[in-house]
PDB file of C-alpha atoms and ligand atoms in Angstrom:
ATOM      1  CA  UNK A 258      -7.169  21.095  -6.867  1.00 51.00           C
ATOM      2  CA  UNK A 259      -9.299  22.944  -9.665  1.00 49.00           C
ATOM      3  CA  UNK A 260      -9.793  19.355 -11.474  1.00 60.00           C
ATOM      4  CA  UNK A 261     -12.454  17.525 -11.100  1.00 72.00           C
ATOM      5  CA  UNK A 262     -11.636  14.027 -12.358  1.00 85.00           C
ATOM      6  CA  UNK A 263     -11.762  11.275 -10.458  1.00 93.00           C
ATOM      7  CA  UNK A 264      -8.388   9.395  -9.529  1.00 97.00           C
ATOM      8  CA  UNK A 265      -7.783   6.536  -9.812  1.00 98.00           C
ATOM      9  CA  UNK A 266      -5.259   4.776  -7.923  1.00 98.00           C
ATOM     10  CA  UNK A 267      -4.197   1.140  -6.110  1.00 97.00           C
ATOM     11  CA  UNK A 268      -6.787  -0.409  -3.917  1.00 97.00           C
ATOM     12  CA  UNK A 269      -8.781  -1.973  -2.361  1.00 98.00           C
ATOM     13  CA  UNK A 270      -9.632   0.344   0.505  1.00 97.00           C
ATOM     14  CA  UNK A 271      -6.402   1.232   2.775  1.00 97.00           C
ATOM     15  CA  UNK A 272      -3.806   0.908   0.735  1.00 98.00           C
ATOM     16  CA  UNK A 273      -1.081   2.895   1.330  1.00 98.00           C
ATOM     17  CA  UNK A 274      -1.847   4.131  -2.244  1.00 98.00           C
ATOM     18  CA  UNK A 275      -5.715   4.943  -0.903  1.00 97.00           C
ATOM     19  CA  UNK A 276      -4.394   6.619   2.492  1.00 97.00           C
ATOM     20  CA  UNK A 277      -1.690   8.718   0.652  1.00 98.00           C
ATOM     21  CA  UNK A 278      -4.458  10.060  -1.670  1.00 97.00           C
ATOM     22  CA  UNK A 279      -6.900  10.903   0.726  1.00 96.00           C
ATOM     23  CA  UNK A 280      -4.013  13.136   2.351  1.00 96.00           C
ATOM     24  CA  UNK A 281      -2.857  14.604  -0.504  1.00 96.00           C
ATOM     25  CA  UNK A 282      -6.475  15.510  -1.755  1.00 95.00           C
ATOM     26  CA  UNK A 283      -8.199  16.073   1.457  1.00 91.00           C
ATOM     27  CA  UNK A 284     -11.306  14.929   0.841  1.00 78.00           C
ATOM     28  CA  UNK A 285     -12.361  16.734  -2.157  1.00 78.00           C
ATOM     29  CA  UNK A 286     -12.731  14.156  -5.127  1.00 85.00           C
ATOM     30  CA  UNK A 287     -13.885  10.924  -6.031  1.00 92.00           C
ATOM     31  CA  UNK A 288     -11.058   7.849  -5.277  1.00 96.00           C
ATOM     32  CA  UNK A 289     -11.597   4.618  -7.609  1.00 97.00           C
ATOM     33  CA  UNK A 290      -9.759   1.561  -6.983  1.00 98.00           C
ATOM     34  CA  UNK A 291      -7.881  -0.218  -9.392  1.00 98.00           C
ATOM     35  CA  UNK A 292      -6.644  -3.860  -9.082  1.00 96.00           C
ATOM     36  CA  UNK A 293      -2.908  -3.872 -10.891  1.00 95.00           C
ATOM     37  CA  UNK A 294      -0.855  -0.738 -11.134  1.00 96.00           C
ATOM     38  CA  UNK A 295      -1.621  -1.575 -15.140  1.00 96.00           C
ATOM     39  CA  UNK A 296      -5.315  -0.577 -14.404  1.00 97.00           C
ATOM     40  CA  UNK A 297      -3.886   2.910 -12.975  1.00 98.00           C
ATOM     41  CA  UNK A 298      -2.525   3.433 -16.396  1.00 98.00           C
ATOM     42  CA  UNK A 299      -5.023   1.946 -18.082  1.00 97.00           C
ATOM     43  CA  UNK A 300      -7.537   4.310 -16.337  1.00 97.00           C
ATOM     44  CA  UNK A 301      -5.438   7.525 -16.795  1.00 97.00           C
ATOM     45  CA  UNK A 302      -5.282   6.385 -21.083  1.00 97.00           C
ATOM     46  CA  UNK A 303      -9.120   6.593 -20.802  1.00 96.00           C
ATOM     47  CA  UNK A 304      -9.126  10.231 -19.778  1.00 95.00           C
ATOM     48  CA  UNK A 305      -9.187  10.107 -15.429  1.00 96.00           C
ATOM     49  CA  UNK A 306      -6.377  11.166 -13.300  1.00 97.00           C
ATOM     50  CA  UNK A 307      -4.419   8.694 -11.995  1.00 98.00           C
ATOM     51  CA  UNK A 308      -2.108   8.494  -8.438  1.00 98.00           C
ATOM     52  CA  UNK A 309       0.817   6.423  -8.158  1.00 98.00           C
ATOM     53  CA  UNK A 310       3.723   5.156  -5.965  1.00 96.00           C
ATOM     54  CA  UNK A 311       7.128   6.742  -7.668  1.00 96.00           C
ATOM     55  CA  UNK A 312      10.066   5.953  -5.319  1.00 93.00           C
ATOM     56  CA  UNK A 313      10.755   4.486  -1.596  1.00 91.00           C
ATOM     57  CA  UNK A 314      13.339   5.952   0.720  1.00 91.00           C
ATOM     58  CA  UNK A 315      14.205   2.464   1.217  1.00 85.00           C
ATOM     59  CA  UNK A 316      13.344   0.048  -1.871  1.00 77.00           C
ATOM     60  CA  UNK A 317      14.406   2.807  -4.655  1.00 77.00           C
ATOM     61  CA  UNK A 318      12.121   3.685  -7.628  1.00 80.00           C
ATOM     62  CA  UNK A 319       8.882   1.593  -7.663  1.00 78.00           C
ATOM     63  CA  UNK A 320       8.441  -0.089 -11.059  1.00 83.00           C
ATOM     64  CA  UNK A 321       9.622   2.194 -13.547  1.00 91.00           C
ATOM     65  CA  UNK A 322       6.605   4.366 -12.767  1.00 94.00           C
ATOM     66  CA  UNK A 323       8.644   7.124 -13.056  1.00 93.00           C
ATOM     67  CA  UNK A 324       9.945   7.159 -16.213  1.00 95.00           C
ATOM     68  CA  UNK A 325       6.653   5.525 -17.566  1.00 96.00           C
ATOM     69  CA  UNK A 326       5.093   8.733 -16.808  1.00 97.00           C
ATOM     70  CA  UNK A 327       7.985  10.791 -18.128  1.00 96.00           C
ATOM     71  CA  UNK A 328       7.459   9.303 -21.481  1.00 96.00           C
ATOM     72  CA  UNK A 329       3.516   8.841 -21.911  1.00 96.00           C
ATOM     73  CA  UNK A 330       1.870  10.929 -18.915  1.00 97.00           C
ATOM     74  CA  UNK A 331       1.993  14.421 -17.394  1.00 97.00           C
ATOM     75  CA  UNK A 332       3.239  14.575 -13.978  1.00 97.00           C
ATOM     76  CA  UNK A 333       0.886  16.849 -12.108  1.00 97.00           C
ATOM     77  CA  UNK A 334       2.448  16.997  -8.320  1.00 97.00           C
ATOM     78  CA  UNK A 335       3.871  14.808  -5.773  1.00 97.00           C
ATOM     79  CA  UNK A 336       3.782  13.940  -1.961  1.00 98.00           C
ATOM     80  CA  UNK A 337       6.077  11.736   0.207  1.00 98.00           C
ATOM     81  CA  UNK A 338       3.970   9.579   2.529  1.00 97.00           C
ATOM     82  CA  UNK A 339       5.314   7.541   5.607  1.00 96.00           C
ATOM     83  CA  UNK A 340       5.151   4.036   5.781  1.00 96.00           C
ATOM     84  CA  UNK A 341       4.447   2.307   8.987  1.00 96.00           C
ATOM     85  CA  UNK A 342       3.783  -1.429   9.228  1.00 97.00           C
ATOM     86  CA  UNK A 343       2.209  -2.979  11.600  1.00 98.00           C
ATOM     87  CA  UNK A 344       1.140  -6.943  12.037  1.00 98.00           C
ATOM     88  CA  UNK A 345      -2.765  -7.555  12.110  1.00 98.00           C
ATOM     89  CA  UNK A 346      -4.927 -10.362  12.650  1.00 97.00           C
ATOM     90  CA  UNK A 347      -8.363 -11.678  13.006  1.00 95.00           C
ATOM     91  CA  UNK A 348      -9.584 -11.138  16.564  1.00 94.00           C
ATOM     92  CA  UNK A 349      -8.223 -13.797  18.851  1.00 92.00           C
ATOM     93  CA  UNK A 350      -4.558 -14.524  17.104  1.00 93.00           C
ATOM     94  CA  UNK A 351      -1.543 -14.817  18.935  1.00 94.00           C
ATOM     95  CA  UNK A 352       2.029 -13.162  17.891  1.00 94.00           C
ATOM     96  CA  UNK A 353       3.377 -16.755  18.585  1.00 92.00           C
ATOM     97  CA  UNK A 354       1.332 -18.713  16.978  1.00 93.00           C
ATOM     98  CA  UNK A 355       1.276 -17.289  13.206  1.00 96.00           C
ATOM     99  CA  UNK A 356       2.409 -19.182  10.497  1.00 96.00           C
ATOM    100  CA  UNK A 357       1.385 -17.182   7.404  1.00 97.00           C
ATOM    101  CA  UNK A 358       2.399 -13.539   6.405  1.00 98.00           C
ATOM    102  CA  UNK A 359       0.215 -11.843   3.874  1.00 98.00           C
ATOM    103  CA  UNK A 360       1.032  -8.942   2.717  1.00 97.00           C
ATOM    104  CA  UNK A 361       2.767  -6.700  -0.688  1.00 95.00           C
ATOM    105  CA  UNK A 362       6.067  -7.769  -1.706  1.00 91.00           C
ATOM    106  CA  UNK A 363       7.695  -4.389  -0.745  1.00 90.00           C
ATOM    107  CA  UNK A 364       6.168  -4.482   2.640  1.00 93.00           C
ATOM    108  CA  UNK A 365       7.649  -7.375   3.046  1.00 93.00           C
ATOM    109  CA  UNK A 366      11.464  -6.544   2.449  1.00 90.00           C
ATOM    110  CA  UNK A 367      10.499  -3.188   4.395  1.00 88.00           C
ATOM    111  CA  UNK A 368       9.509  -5.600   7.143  1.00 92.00           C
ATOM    112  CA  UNK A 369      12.749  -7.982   6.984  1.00 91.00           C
ATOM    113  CA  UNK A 370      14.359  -7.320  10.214  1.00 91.00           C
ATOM    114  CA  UNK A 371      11.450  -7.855  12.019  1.00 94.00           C
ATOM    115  CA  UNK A 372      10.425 -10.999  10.025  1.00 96.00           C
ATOM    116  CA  UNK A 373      13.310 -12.781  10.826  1.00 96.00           C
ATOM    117  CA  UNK A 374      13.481 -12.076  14.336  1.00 95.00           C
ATOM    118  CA  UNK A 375      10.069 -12.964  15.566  1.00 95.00           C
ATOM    119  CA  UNK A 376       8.342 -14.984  12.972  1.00 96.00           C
ATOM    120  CA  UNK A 377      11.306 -16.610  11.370  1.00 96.00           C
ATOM    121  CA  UNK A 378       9.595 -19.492  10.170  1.00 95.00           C
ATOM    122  CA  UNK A 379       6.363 -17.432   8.995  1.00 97.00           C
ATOM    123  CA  UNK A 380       5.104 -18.355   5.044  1.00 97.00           C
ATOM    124  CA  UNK A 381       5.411 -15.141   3.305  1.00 98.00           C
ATOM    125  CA  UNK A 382       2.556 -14.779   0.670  1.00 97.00           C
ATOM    126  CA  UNK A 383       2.201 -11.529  -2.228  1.00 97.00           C
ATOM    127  CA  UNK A 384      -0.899  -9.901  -2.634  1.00 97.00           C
ATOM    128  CA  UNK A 385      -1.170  -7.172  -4.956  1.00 95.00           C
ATOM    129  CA  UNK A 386      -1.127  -4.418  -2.234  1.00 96.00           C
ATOM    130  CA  UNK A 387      -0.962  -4.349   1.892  1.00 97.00           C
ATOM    131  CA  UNK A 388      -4.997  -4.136   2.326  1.00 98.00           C
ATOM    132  CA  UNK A 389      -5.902  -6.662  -0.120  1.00 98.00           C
ATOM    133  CA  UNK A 390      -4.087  -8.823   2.191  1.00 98.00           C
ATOM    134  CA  UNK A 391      -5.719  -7.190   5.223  1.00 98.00           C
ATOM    135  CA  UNK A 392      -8.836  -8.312   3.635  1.00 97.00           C
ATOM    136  CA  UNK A 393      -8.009 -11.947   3.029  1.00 97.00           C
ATOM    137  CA  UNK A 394      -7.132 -12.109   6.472  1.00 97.00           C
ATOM    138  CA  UNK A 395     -10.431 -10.476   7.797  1.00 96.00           C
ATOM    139  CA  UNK A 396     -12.392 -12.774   5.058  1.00 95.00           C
ATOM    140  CA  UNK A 397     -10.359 -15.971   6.070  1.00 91.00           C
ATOM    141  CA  UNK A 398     -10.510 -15.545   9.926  1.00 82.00           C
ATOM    142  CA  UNK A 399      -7.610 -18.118   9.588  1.00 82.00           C
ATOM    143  CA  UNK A 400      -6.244 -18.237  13.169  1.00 84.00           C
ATOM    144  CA  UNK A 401      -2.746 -18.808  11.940  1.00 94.00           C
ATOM    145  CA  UNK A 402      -2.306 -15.917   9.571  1.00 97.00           C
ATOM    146  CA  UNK A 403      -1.571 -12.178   9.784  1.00 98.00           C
ATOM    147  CA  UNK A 404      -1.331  -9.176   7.549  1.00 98.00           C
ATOM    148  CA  UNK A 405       1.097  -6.765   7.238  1.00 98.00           C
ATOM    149  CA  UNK A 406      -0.408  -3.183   6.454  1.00 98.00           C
ATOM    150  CA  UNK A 407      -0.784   0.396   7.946  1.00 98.00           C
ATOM    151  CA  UNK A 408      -2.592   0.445  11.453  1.00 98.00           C
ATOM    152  CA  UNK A 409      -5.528   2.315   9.749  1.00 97.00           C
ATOM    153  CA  UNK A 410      -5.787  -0.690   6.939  1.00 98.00           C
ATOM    154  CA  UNK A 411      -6.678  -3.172  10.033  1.00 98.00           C
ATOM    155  CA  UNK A 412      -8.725  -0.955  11.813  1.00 96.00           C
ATOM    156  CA  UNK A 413     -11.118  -0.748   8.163  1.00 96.00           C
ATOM    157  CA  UNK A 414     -10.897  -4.213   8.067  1.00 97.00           C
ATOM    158  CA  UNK A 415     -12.087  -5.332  11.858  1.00 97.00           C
ATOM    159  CA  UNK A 416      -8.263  -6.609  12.424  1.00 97.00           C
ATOM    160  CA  UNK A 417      -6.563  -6.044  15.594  1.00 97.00           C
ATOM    161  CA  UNK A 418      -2.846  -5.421  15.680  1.00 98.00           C
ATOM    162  CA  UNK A 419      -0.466  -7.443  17.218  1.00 97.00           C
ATOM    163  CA  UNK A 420       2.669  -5.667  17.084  1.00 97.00           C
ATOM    164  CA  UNK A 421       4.030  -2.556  15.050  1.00 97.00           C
ATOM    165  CA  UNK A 422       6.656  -3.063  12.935  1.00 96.00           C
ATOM    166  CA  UNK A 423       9.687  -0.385  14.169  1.00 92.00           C
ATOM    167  CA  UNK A 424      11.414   1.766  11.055  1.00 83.00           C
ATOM    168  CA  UNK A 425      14.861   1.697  11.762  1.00 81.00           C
ATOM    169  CA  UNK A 426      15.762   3.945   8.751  1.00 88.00           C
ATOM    170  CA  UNK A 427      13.354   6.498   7.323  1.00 90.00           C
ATOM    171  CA  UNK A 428      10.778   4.496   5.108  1.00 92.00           C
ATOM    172  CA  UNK A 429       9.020   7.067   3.125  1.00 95.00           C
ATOM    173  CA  UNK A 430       6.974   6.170  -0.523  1.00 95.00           C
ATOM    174  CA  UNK A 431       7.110   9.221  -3.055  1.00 97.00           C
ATOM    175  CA  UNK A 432       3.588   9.653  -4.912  1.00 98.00           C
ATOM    176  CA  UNK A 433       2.525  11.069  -7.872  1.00 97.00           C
ATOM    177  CA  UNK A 434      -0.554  12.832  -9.206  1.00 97.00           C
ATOM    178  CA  UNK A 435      -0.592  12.374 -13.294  1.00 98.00           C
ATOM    179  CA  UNK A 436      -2.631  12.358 -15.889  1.00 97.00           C
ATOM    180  CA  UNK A 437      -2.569  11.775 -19.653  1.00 94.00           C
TER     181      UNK A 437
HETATM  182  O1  PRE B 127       0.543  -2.263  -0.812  1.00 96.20           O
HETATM  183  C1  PRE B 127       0.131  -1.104  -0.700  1.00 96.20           C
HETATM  184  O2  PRE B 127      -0.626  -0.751   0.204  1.00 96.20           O
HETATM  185  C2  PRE B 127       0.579  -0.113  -1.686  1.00 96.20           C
HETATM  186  O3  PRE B 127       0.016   0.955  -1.766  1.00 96.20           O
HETATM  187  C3  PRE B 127       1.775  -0.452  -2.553  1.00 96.20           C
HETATM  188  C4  PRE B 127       3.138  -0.047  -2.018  1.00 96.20           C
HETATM  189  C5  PRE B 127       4.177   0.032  -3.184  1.00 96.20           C
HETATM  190  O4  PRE B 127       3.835   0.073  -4.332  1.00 96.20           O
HETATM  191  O5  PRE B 127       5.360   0.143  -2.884  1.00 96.20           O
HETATM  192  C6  PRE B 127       3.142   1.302  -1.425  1.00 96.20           C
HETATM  193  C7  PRE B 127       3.826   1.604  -0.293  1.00 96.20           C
HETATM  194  C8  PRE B 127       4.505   0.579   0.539  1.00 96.20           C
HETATM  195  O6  PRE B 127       5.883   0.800   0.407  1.00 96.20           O
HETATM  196  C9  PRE B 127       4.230  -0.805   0.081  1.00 96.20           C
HETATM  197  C10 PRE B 127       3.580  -1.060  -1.057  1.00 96.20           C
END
């Protein structure tokens, strides 16, 4: 990558957004976090490059992003990233004994199966992306609750994993690099 820019892209810290970036651009530019996939946009309209989930192997295309970027961006390159779930707590929680999920709403249905076989009765609560909810979690210490993000996402945030979360069918985000 010639470009300098920084990109911007979903956060905080360990999202998949953040990991899949960091891949893709091995280490050589600046990674800003942005709250709502509107502030990715937002940030790419003021000039900075901007990286973004396009489509999942299992869930489809991922917000219109897409065709979004078809009709106001440049689409630079792309990347396919696998997603693997896994269950993480604060230090001293037991599989058994959670009774709230948090974790994004595609994480969620990509984690269905598994939901409903072990933690049936689990509250499910949306955050805006898998390691903002690994971060309530580690800020909460709740005993009762439980994220559901990548492995790496709970290591960052002092979690420890209870149980990964098997892919029975490939589960694979697409991501794109764009800019304005
Ligand atoms: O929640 C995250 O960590 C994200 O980067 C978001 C996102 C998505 O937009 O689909 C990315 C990949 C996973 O499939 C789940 C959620």
């Amino acid at each position: 990558m010639r470009n300098k820019k920084k990109v911007y892209t979903l956060g905080p810290k360990g999202s998949f957004h953040h990991l899949a970036c960091v891949e893709y651009l091995g280490g050589q530019q600046e990674i800003e976090f942005c709250e709502s996939f509107a502030g990715v946009f937002e940030a790419v309209r003021a000039g900075h490059l901007g990286w973004i989930a396009l489509y999942n192997s299992l869930a489809g295309i991922v917000e219109n992003h897409e065709a979004e970027i078809e009709k106001n961006f440049t689409l630079l390159d792309e990347m396919d990233y696998e997603v693997k779930l896994c269950i993480c707590s604060a230090p001293g929680t037991k599989l058994k004994d959670l009774t709230k999920l948090y974790s994004h709403e595609k994480a969620f249905g990509e984690s269905k199966r598994f939901i409903s076989e072990k933690l049936p009765k689990a509250e499910l609560i949306k955050c805006s992306s898998t390691s903002h909810a690994a971060q309530k979690v580690a800020q909460e210490k709740e005993q009762n609750s439980a994220a559901i993000c990548h492995a790496e996402t709970a290591k960052f945030y002092g979690l420890d994993i209870l149980a990964n979360i098997p892919n029975k069918r490939k589960n694979e985000t697409s991501f794109g690099l764009f800019a304005g």
